[in-house]
mmCIF file of C-alpha atoms in Angstrom:
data_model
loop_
_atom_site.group_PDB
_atom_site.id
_atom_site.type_symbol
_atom_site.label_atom_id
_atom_site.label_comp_id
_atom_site.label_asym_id
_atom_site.label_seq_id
_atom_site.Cartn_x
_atom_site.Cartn_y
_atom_site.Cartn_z
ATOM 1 C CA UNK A 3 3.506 23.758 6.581
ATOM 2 C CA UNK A 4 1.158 20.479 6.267
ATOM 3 C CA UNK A 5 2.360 18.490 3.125
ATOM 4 C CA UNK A 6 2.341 15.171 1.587
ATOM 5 C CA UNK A 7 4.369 13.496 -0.593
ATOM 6 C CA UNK A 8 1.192 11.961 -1.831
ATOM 7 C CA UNK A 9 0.438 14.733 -3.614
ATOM 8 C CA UNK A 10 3.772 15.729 -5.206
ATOM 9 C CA UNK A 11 2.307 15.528 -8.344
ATOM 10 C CA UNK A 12 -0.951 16.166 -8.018
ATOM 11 C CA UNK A 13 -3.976 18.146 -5.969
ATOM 12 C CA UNK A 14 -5.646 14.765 -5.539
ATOM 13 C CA UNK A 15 -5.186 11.396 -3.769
ATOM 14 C CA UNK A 16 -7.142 8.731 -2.987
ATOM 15 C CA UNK A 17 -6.610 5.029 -1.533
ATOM 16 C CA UNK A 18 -8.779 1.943 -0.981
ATOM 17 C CA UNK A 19 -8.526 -1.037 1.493
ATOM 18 C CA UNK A 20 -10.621 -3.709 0.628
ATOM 19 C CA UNK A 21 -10.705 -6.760 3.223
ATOM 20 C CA UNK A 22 -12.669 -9.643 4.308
ATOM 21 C CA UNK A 23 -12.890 -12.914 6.223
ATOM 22 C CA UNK A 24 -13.308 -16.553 5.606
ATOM 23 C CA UNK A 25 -13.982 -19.260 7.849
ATOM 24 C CA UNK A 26 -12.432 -22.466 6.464
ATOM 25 C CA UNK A 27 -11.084 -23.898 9.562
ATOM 26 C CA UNK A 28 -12.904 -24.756 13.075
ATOM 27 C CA UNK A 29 -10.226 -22.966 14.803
ATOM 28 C CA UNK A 30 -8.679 -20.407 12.853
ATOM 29 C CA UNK A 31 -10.041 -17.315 10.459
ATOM 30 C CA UNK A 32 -8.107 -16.607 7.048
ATOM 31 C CA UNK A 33 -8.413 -12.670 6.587
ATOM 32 C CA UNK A 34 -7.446 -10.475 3.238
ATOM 33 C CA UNK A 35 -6.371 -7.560 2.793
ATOM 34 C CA UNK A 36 -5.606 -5.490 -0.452
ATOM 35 C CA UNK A 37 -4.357 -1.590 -0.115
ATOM 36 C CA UNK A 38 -4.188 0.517 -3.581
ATOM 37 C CA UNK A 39 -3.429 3.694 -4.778
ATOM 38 C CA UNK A 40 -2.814 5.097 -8.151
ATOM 39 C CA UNK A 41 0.820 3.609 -8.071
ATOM 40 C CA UNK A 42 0.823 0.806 -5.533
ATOM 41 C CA UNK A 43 -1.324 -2.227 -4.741
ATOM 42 C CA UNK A 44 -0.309 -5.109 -2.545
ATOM 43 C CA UNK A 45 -2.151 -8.065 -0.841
ATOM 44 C CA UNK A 46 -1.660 -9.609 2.853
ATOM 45 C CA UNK A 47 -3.241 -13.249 3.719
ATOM 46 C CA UNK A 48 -2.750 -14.062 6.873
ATOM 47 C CA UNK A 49 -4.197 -17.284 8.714
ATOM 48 C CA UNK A 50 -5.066 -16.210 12.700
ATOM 49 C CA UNK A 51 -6.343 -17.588 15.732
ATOM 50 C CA UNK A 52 -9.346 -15.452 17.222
ATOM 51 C CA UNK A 53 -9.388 -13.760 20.460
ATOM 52 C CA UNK A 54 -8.163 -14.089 22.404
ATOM 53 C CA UNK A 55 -4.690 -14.975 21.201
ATOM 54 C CA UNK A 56 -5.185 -12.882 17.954
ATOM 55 C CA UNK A 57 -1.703 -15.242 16.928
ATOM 56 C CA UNK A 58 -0.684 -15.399 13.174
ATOM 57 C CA UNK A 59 -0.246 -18.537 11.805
ATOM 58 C CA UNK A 60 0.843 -17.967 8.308
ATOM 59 C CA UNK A 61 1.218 -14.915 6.514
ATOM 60 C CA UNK A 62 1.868 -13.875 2.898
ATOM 61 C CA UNK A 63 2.345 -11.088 0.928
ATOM 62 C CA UNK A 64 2.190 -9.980 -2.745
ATOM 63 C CA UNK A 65 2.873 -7.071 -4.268
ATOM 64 C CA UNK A 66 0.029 -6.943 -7.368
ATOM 65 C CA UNK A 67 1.618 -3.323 -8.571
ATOM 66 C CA UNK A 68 4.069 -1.324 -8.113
ATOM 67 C CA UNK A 69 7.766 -0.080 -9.931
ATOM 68 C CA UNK A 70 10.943 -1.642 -7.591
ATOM 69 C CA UNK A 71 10.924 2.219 -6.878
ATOM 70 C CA UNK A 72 8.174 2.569 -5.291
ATOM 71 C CA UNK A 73 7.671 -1.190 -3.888
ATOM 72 C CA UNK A 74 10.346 -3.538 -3.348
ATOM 73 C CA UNK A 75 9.526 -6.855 -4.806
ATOM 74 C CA UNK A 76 11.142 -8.929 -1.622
ATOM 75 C CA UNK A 77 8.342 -7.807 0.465
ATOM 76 C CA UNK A 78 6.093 -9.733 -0.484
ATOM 77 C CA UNK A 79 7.733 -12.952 0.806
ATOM 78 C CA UNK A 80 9.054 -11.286 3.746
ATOM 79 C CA UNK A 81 5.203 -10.980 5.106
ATOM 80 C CA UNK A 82 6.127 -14.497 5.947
ATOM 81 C CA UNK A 83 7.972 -13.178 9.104
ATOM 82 C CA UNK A 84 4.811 -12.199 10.477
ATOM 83 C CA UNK A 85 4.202 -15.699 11.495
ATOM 84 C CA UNK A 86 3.914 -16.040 15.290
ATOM 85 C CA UNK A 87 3.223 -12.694 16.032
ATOM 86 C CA UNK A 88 0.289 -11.519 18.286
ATOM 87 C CA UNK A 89 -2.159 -8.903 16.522
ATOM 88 C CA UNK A 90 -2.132 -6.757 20.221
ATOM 89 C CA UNK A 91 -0.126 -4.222 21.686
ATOM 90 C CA UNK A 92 3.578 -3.929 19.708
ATOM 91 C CA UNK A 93 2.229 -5.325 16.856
ATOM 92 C CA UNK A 94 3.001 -2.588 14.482
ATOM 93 C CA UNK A 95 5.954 -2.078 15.556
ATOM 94 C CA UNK A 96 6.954 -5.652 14.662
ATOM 95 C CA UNK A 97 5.686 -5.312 11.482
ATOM 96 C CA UNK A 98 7.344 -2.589 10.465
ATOM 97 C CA UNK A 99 10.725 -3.877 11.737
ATOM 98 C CA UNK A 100 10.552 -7.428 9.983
ATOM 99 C CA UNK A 101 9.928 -5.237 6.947
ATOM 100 C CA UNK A 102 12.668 -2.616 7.123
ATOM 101 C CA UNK A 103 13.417 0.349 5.282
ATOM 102 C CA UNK A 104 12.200 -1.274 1.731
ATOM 103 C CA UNK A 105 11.187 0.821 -0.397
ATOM 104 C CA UNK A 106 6.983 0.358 -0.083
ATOM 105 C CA UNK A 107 7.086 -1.232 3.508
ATOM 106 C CA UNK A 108 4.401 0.994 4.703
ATOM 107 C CA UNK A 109 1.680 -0.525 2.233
ATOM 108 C CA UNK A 110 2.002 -3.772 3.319
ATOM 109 C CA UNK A 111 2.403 -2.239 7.392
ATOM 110 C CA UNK A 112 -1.090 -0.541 6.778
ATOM 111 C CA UNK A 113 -2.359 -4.090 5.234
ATOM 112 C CA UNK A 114 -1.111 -5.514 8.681
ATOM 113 C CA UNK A 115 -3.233 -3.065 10.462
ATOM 114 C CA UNK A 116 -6.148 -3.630 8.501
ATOM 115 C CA UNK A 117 -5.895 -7.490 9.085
ATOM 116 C CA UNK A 118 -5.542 -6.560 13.150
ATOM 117 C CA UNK A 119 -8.455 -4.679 12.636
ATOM 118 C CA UNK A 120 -10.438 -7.721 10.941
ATOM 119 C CA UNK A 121 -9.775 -9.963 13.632
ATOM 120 C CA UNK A 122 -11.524 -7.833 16.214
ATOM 121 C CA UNK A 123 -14.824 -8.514 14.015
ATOM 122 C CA UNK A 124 -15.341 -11.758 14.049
ATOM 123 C CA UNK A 125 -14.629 -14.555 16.776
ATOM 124 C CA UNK A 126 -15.794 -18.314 17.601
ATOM 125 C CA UNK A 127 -18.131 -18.683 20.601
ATOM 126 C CA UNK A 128 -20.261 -21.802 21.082
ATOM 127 C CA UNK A 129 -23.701 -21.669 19.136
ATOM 128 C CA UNK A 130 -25.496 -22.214 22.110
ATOM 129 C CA UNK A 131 -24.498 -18.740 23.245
ATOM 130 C CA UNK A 132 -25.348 -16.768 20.303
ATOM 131 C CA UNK A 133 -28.396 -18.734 19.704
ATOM 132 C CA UNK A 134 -29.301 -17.334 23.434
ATOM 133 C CA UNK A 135 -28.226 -14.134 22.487
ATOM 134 C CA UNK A 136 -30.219 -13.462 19.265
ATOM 135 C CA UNK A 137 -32.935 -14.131 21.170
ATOM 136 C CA UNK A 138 -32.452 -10.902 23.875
ATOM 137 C CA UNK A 139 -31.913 -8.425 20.772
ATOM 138 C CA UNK A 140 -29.367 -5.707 20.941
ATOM 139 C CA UNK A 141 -28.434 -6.428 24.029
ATOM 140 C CA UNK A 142 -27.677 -9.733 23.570
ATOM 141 C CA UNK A 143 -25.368 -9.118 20.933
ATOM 142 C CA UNK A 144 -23.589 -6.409 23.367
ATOM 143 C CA UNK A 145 -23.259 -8.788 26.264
ATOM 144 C CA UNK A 146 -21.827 -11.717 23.662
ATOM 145 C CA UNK A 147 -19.377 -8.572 22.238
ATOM 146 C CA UNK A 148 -18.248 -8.312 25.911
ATOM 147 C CA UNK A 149 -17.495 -12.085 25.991
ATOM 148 C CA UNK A 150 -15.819 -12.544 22.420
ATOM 149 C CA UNK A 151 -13.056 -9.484 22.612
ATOM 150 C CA UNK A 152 -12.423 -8.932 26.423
ATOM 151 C CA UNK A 153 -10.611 -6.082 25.233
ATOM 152 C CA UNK A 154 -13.467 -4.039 24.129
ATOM 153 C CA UNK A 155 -14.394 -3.326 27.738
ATOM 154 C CA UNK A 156 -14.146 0.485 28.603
ATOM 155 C CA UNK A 157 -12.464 1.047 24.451
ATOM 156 C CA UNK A 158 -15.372 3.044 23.687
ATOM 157 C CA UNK A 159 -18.526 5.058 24.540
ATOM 158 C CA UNK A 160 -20.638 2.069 23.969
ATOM 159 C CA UNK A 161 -18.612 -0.497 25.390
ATOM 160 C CA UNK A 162 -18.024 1.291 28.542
ATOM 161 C CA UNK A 163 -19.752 -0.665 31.788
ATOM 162 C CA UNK A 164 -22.431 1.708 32.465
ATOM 163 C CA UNK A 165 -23.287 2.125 28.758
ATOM 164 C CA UNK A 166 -25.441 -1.523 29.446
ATOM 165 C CA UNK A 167 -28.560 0.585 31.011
ATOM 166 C CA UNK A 168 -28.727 2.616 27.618
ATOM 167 C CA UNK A 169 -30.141 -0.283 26.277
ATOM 168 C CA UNK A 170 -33.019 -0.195 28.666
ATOM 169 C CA UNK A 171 -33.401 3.449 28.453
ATOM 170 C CA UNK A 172 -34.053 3.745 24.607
ATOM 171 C CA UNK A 173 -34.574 2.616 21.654
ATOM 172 C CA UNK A 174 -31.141 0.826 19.841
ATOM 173 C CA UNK A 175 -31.134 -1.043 16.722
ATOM 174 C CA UNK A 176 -28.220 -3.441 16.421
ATOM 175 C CA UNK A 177 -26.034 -4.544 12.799
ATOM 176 C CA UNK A 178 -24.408 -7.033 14.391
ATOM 177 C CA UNK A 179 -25.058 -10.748 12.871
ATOM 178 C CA UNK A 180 -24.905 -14.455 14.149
ATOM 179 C CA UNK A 181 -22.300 -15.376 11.553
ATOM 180 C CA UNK A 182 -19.666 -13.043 13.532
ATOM 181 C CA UNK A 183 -20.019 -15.306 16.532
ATOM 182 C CA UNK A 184 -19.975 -18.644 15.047
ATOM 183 C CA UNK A 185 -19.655 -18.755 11.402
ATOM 184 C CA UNK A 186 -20.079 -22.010 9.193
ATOM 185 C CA UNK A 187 -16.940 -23.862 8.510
ATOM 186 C CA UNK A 188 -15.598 -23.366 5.610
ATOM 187 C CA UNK A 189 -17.942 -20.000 5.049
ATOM 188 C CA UNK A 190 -16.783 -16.877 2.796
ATOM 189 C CA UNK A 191 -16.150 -13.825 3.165
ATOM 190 C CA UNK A 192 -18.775 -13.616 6.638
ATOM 191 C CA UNK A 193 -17.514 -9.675 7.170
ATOM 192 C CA UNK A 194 -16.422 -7.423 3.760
ATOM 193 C CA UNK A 195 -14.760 -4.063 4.599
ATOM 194 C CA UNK A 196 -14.084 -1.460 2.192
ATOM 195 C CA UNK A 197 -12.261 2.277 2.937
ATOM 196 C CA UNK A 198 -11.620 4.820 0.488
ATOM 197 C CA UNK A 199 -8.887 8.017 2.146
ATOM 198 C CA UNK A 200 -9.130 10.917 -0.149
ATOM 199 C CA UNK A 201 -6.502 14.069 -0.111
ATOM 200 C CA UNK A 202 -7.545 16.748 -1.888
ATOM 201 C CA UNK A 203 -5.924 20.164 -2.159
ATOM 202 C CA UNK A 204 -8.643 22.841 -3.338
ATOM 203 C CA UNK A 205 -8.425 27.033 -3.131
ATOM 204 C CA UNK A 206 -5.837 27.310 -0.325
ATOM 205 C CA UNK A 207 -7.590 24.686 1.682
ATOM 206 C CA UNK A 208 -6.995 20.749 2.126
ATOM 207 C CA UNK A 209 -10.094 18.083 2.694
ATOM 208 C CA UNK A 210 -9.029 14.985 4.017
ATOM 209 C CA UNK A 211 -11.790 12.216 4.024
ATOM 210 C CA UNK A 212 -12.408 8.571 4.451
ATOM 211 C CA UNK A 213 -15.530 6.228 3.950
ATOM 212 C CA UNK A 214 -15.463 2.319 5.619
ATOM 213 C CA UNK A 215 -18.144 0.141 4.726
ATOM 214 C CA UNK A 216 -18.587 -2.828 6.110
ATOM 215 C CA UNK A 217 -22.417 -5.145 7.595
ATOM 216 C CA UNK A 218 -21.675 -3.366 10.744
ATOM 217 C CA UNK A 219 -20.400 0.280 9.937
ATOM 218 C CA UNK A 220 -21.515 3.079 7.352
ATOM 219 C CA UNK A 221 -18.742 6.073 8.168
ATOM 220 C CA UNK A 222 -18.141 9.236 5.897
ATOM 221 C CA UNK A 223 -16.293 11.584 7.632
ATOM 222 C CA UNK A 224 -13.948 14.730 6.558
ATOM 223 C CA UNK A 225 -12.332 17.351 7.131
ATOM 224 C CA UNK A 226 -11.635 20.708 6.017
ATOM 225 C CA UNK A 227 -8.333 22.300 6.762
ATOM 226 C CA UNK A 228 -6.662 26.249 6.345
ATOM 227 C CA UNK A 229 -3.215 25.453 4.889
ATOM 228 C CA UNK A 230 -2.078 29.160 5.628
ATOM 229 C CA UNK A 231 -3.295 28.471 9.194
ATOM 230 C CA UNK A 232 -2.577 25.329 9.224
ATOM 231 C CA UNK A 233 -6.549 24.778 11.076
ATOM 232 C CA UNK A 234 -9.154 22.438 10.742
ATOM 233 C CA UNK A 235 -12.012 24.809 9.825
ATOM 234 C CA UNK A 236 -14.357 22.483 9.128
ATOM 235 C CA UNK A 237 -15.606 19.076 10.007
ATOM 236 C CA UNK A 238 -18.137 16.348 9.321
ATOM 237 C CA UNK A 239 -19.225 12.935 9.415
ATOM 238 C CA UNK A 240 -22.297 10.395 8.167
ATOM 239 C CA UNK A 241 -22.801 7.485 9.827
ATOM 240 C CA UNK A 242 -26.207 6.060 8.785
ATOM 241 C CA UNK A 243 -25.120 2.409 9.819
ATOM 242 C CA UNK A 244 -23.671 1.475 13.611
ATOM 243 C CA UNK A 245 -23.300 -1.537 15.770
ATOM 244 C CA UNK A 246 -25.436 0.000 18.132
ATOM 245 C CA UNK A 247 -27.581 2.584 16.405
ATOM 246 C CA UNK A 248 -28.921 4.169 19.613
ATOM 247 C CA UNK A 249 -25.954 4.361 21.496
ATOM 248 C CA UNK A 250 -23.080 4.398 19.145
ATOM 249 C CA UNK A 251 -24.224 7.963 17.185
ATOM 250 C CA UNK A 252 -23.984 9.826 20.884
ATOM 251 C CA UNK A 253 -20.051 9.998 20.479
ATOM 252 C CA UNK A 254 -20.222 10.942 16.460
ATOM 253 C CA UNK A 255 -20.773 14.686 17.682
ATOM 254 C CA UNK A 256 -17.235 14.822 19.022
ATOM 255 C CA UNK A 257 -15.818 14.964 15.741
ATOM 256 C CA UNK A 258 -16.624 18.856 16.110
ATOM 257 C CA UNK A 259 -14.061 18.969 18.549
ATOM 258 C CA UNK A 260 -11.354 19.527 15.990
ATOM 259 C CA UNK A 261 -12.780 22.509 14.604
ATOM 260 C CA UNK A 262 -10.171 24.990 15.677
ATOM 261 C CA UNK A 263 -7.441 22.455 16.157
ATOM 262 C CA UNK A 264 -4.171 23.262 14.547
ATOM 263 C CA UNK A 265 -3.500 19.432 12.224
ATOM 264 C CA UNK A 266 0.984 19.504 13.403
ATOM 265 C CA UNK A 267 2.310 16.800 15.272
ATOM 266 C CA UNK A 268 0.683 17.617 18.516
ATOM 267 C CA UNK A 269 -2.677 16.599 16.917
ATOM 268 C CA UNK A 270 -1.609 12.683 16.596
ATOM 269 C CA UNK A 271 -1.046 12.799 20.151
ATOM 270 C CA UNK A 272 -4.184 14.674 21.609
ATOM 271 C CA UNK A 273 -6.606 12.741 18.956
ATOM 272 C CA UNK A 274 -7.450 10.195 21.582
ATOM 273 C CA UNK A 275 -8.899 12.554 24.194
ATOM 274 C CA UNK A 276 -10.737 14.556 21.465
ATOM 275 C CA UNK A 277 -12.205 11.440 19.606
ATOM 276 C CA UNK A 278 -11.324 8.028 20.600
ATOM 277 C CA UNK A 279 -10.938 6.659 24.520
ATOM 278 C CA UNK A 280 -13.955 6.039 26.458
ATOM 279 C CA UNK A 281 -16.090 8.905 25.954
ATOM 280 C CA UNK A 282 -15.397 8.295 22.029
ATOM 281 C CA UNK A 283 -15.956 6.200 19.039
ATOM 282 C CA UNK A 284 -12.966 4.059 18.343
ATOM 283 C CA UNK A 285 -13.512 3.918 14.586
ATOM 284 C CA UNK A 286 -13.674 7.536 14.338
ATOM 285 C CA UNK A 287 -10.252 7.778 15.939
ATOM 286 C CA UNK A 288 -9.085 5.099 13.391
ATOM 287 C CA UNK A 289 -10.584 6.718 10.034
ATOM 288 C CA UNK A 290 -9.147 10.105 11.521
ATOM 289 C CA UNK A 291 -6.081 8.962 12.186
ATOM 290 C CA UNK A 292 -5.322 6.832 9.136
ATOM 291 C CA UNK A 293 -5.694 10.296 7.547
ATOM 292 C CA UNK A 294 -3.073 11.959 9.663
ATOM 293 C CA UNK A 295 -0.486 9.348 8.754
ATOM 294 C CA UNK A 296 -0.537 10.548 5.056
ATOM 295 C CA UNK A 297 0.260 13.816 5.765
ATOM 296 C CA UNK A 298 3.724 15.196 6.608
ATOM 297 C CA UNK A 299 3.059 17.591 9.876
ATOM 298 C CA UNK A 300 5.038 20.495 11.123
ATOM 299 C CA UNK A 301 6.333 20.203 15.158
ATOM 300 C CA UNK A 302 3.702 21.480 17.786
ATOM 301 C CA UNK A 303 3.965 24.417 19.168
#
């Protein structure tokens, strides 16, 4: 049986994540973080090195609301262990064990994500470069993505090798701006994200959704799901804003692959080769599976 202790006491739950960036240093990005619900908010600041070291500097915590039952008030100060950790592979893991088994840890391990996520939107590369690279278009801004986060090579349908001659081959629009390359010093808030996750149990069926809006990204995506089956029945997405609009809407249709997919544990592990890998769109494989963590699944099988 899918559950959720989200919505022990109600048929409806919803969450936001509101982040952004600032630039105040030549050498290092400050990014923000705040997660809410309708009992818990908390904030993460954490002070980061780009790519590709991704290192945190300085972290804090603070949790804004929250009972001690539902948040414990130490851990907001113990975000400060954070410091010297590497946003890349592990890094959750880390999180989550410098914060325990507090009551609450898992807001402020879901603000950690988020800031992870931040980093790999904005980077330093010399003006020269992007100045070149405004000038080619799209392209340009695909090539310099290529050359800021090495680690977006082959992470997605449109940063696979091969995905370079689309650019020739059609028409693509690009949302990507100059600022993400080589912002200002001492600029605010150069990239704004903001998510809203929505539970919602109606007439014997569950509808999990999530928005993220951000200058590069428009996503609204959901999904309908049987609870006596236990089957995603239905499924959907808008995405009227990409990095590469052209390119980045020919993995969107996979989200139909879950149609027919029973949402237990097994789900969390096949979601990659549905959605996400190479073939797929890794913010689709994100929003969906930010939705799968607030439920509580049944075993496979």
């Amino acid at each position: 049986m899918i559950t959720s202790s989200y919505l022990a006491a109600a048929d409806r739950y919803e969450r936001t994540m509101h982040g952004w960036v600032d630039a105040p240093r030549p050498d290092a990005f400050t990014l923000n973080v705040r997660v809410a619900d309708p009992w818990v908010a908390v904030e993460l600041v954490a002070v980061t090195l780009p790519s590709p070291a991704y290192t945190i500097q300085g972290a804090q915590g603070r949790a804004l609301v929250g009972p001690p039952e539902r948040l414990d008030p130490a851990l907001g100060g113990a975000m400060r262990g954070l410091a010297g950790l590497a946003m890349t592979g592990g890094f959750t893991r880390k999180v989550a064990e410098i914060l325990g088994a507090r009551s609450g840890a898992q807001y402020f391990v879901d603000a950690a994500i988020e800031v992870a996520r931040l980093a790999r939107q904005v980077t330093r590369l010399p003006p020269e470069r992007v100045r070149q690279a405004v000038g080619e278009g799209a392209l340009g801004f695909w090539r310099m993505d290529l050359a800021g986060w090495a680690e977006f090579t082959d992470s997605c349908y449109t940063y696979r090798p091969e995905s370079e001659a689309l650019f020739r081959e059609r028409p693509v629009a690009t949302a990507m701006a100059p600022e993400f390359y080589a912002p200002s010093l001492g600029a605010a808030r150069i990239f704004n994200r903001m998510k809203v996750a929505r539970l919602e149990r109606r007439d014997g069926r569950l509808l999990l959704a999530h928005s993220m809006f951000d200058e590069a990204h428009s996503f609204q995506i959901w999904y309908w799901v049987d609870l006596a089956s236990g089957t995603v029945v239905d499924a959907g997405s808008l995405t009227p804003r990409l990095p590469y609009l052209g390119i980045c809407d020919d993995p969107q249709a996979r989200i139909g692959r879950l149609v027919g997919q029973r949402v237990d544990a097994g789900l969390r592990r096949a979601l990659g080769g549905l959605i996400g890998g190479r073939e797929g769109c890794a913010q689709l494989y994100d929003l969906t599976a930010d939705l799968l963590k607030l439920l509580t699944l049944p075993a496979s099988g």
